[in-house]
Short mmCIF file of N, CA and C in Angstrom, two decimals:
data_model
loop_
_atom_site.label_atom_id
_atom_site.label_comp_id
_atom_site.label_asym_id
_atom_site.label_seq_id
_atom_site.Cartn_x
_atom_site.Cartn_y
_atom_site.Cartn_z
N UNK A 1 -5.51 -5.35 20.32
CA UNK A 1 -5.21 -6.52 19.54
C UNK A 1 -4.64 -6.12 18.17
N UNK A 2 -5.18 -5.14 17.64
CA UNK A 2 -4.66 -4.83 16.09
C UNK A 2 -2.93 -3.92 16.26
N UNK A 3 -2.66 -3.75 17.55
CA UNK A 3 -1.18 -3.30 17.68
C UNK A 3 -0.43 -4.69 18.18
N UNK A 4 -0.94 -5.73 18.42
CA UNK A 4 -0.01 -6.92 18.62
C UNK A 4 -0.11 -7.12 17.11
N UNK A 5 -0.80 -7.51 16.00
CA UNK A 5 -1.14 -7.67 14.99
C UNK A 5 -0.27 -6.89 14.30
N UNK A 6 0.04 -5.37 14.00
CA UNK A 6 0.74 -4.73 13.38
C UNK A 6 2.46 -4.92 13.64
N UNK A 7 2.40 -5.51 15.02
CA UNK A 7 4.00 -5.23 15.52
C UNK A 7 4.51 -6.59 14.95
N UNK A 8 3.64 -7.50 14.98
CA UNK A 8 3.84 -9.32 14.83
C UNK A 8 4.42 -8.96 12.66
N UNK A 9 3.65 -8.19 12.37
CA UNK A 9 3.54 -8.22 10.68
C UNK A 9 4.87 -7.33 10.88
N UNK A 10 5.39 -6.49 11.31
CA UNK A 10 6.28 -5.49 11.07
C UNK A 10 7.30 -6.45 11.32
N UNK A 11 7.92 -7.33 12.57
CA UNK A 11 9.07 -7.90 12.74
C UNK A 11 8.99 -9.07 11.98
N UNK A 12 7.84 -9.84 11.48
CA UNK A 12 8.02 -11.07 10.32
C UNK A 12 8.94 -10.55 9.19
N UNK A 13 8.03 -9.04 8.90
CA UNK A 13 8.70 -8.40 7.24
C UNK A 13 10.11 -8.32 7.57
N UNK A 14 10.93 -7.99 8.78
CA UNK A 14 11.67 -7.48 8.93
C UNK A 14 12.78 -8.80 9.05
N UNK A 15 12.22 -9.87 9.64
CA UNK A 15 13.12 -11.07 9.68
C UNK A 15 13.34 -11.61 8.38
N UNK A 16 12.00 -11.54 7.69
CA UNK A 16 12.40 -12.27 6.22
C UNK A 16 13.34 -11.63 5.17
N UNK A 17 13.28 -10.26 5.58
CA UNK A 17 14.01 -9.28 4.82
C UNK A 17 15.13 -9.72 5.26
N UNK A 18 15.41 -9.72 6.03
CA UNK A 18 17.38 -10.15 6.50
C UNK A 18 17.88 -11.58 6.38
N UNK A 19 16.56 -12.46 6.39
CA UNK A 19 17.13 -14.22 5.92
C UNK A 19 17.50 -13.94 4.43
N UNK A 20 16.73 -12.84 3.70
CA UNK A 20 16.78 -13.27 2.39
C UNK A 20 17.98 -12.69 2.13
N UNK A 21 18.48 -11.33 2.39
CA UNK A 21 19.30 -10.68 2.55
C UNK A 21 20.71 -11.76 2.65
N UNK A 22 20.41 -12.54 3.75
CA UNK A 22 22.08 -13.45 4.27
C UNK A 22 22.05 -14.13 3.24
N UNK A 23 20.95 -14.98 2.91
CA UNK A 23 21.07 -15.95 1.85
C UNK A 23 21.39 -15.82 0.63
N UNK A 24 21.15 -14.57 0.36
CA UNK A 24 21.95 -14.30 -0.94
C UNK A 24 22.79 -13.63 -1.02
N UNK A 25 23.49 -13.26 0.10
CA UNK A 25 25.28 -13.07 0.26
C UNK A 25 25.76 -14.35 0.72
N UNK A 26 25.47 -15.25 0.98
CA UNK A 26 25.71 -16.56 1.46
C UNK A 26 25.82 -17.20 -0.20
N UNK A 27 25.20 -17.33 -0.72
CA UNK A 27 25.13 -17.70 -2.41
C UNK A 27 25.82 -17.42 -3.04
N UNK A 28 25.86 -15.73 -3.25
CA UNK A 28 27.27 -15.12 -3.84
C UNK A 28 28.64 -15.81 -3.45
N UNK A 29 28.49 -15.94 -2.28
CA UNK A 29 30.08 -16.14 -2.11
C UNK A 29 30.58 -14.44 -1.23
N UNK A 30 31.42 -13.98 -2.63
CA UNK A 30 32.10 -12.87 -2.95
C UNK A 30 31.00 -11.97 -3.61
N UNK A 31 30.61 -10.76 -3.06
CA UNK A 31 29.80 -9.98 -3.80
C UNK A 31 29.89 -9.13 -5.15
N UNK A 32 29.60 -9.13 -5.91
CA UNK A 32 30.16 -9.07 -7.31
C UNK A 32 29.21 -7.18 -7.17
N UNK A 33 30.26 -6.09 -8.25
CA UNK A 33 29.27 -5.22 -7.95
C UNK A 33 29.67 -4.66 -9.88
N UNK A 34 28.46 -4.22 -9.89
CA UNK A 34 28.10 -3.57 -11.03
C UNK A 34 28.66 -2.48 -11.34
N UNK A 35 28.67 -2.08 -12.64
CA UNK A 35 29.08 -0.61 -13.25
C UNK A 35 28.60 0.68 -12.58
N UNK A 36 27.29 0.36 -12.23
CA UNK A 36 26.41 1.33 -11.55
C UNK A 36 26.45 1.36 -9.93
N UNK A 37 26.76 0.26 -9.91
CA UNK A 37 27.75 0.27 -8.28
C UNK A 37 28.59 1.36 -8.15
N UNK A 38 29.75 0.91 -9.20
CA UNK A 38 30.80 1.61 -9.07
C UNK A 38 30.85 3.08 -9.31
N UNK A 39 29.98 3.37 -9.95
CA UNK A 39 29.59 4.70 -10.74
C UNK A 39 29.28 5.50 -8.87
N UNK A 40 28.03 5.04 -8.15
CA UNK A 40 27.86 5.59 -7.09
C UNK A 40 28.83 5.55 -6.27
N UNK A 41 29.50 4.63 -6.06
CA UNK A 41 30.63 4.76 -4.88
C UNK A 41 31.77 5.55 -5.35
N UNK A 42 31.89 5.68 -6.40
CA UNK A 42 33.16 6.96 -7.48
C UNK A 42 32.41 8.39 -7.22
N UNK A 43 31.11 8.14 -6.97
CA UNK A 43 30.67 9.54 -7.07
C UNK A 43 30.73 9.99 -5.70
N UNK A 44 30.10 8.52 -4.41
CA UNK A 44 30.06 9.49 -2.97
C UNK A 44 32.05 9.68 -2.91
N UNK A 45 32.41 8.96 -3.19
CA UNK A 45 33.98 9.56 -3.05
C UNK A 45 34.73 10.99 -3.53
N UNK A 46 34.53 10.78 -4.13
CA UNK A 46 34.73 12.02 -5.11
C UNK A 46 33.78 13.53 -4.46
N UNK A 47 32.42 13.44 -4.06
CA UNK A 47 32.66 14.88 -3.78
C UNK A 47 31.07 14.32 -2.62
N UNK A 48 31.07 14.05 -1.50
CA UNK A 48 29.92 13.39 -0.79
C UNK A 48 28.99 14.44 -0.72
N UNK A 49 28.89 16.00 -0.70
CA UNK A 49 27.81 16.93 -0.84
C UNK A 49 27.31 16.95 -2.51
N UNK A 50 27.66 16.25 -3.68
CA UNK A 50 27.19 16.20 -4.79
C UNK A 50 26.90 15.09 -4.59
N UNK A 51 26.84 13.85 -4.24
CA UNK A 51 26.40 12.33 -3.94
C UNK A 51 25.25 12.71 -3.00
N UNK A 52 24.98 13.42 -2.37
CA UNK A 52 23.42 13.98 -1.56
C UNK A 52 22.99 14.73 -2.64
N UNK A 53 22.88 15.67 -3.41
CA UNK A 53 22.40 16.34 -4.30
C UNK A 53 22.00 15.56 -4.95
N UNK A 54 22.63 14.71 -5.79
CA UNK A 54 21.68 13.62 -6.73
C UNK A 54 20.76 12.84 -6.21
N UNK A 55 21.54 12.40 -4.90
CA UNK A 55 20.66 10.82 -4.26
C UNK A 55 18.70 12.10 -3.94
N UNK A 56 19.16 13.49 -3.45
CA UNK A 56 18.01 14.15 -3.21
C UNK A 56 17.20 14.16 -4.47
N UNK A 57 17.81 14.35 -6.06
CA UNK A 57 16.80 15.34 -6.55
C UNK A 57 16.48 13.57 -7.63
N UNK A 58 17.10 12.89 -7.73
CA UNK A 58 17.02 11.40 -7.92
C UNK A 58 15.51 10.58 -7.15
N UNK A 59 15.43 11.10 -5.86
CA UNK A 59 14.37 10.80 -4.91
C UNK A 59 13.13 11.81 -5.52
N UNK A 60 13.63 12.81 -5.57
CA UNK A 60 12.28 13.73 -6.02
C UNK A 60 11.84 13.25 -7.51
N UNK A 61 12.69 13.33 -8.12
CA UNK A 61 11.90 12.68 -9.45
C UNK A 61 11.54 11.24 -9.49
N UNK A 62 12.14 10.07 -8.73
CA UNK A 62 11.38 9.11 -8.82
C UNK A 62 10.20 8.90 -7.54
N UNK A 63 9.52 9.99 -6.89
CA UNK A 63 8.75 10.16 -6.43
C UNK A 63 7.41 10.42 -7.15
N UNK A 64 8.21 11.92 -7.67
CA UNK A 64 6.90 12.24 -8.79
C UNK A 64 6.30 11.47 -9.72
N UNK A 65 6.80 10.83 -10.29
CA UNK A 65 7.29 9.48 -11.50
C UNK A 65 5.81 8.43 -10.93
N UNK A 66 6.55 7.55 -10.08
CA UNK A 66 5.64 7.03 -9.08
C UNK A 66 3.82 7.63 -8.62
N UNK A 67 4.03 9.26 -8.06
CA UNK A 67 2.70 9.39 -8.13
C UNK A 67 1.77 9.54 -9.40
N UNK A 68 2.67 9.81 -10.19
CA UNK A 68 1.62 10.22 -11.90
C UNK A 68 1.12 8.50 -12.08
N UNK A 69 1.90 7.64 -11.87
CA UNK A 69 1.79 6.58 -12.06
C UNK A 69 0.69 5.62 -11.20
N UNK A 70 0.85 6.24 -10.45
CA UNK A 70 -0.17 5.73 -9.10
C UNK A 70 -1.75 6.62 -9.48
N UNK A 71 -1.56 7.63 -9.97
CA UNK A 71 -2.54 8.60 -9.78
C UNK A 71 -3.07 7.55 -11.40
N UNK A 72 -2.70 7.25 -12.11
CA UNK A 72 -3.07 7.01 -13.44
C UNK A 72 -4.13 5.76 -13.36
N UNK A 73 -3.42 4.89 -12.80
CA UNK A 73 -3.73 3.77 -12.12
C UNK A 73 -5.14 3.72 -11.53
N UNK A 74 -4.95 4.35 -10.61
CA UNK A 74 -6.30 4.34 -9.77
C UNK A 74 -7.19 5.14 -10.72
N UNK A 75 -7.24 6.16 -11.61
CA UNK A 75 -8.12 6.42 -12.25
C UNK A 75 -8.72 5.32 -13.19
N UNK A 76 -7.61 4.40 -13.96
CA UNK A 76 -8.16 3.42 -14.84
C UNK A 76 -9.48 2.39 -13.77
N UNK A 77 -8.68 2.08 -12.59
CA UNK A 77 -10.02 1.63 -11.90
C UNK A 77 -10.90 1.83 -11.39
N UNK A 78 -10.99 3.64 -11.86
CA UNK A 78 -12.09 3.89 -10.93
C UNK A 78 -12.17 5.15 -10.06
N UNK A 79 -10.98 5.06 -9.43
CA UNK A 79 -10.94 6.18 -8.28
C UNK A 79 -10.46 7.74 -8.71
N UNK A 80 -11.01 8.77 -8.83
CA UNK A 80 -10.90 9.84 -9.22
C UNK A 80 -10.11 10.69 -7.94
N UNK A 81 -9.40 10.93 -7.62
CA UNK A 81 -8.61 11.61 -6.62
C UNK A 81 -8.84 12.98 -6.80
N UNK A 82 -9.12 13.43 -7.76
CA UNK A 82 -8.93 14.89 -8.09
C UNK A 82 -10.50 15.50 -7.73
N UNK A 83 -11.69 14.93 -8.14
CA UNK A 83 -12.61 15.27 -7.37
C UNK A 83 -12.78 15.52 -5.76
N UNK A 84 -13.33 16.58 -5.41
CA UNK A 84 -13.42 16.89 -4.05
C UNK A 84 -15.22 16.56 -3.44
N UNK A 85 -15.73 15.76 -4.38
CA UNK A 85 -17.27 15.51 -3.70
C UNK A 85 -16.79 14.24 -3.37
N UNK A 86 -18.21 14.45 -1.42
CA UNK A 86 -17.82 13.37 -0.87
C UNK A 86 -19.23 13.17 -0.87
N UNK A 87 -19.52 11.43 -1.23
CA UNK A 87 -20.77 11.24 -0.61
C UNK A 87 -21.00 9.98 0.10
N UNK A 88 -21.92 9.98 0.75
CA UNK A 88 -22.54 8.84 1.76
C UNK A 88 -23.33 8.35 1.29
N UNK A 89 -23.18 7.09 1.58
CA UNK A 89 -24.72 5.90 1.30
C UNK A 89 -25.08 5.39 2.70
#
């Protein structure tokens, strides 16, 4: 039952993601693109093994970014991650 449950939640996320998706290219019209648009599509053009190099080390730092942030987080409420004692009640 909890894999009909997981598959039912996975294709909802996945339908709403693409209504919302149409609907707001449906809104636009014409898709309008940004400086920073253009900046990436000048860059995968221009040399596509340096457009993987960034998009990689771009991913690694807003990874790390993210866990300090996550890790910070859960300490303010409470959860110490860095301790290795486990105990039972």
């Amino acid at each position: 039952m909890n894999r009909f449950y997981i598959l039912a939640l996975t294709v909802l996320s996945f339908a709403c993601a693409i209504a919302l998706g149409m609907g707001v290219a449906a809104a636009n019209g014409i898709q309008s693109m940004t400086r920073l648009d253009e900046f990436w599509i000048g860059q995968f053009h221009k040399s596509p093994v340096m457009f993987g190099l960034w998009c990689t080390l771009l991913t690694v730092v807003w990874g790390a970014l993210l866990g300090i942030l996550t890790d910070q987080i859960l300490k303010l409420i409470g959860l110490d991650l860095t301790s290795r004692e486990t105990g039972e009640h």
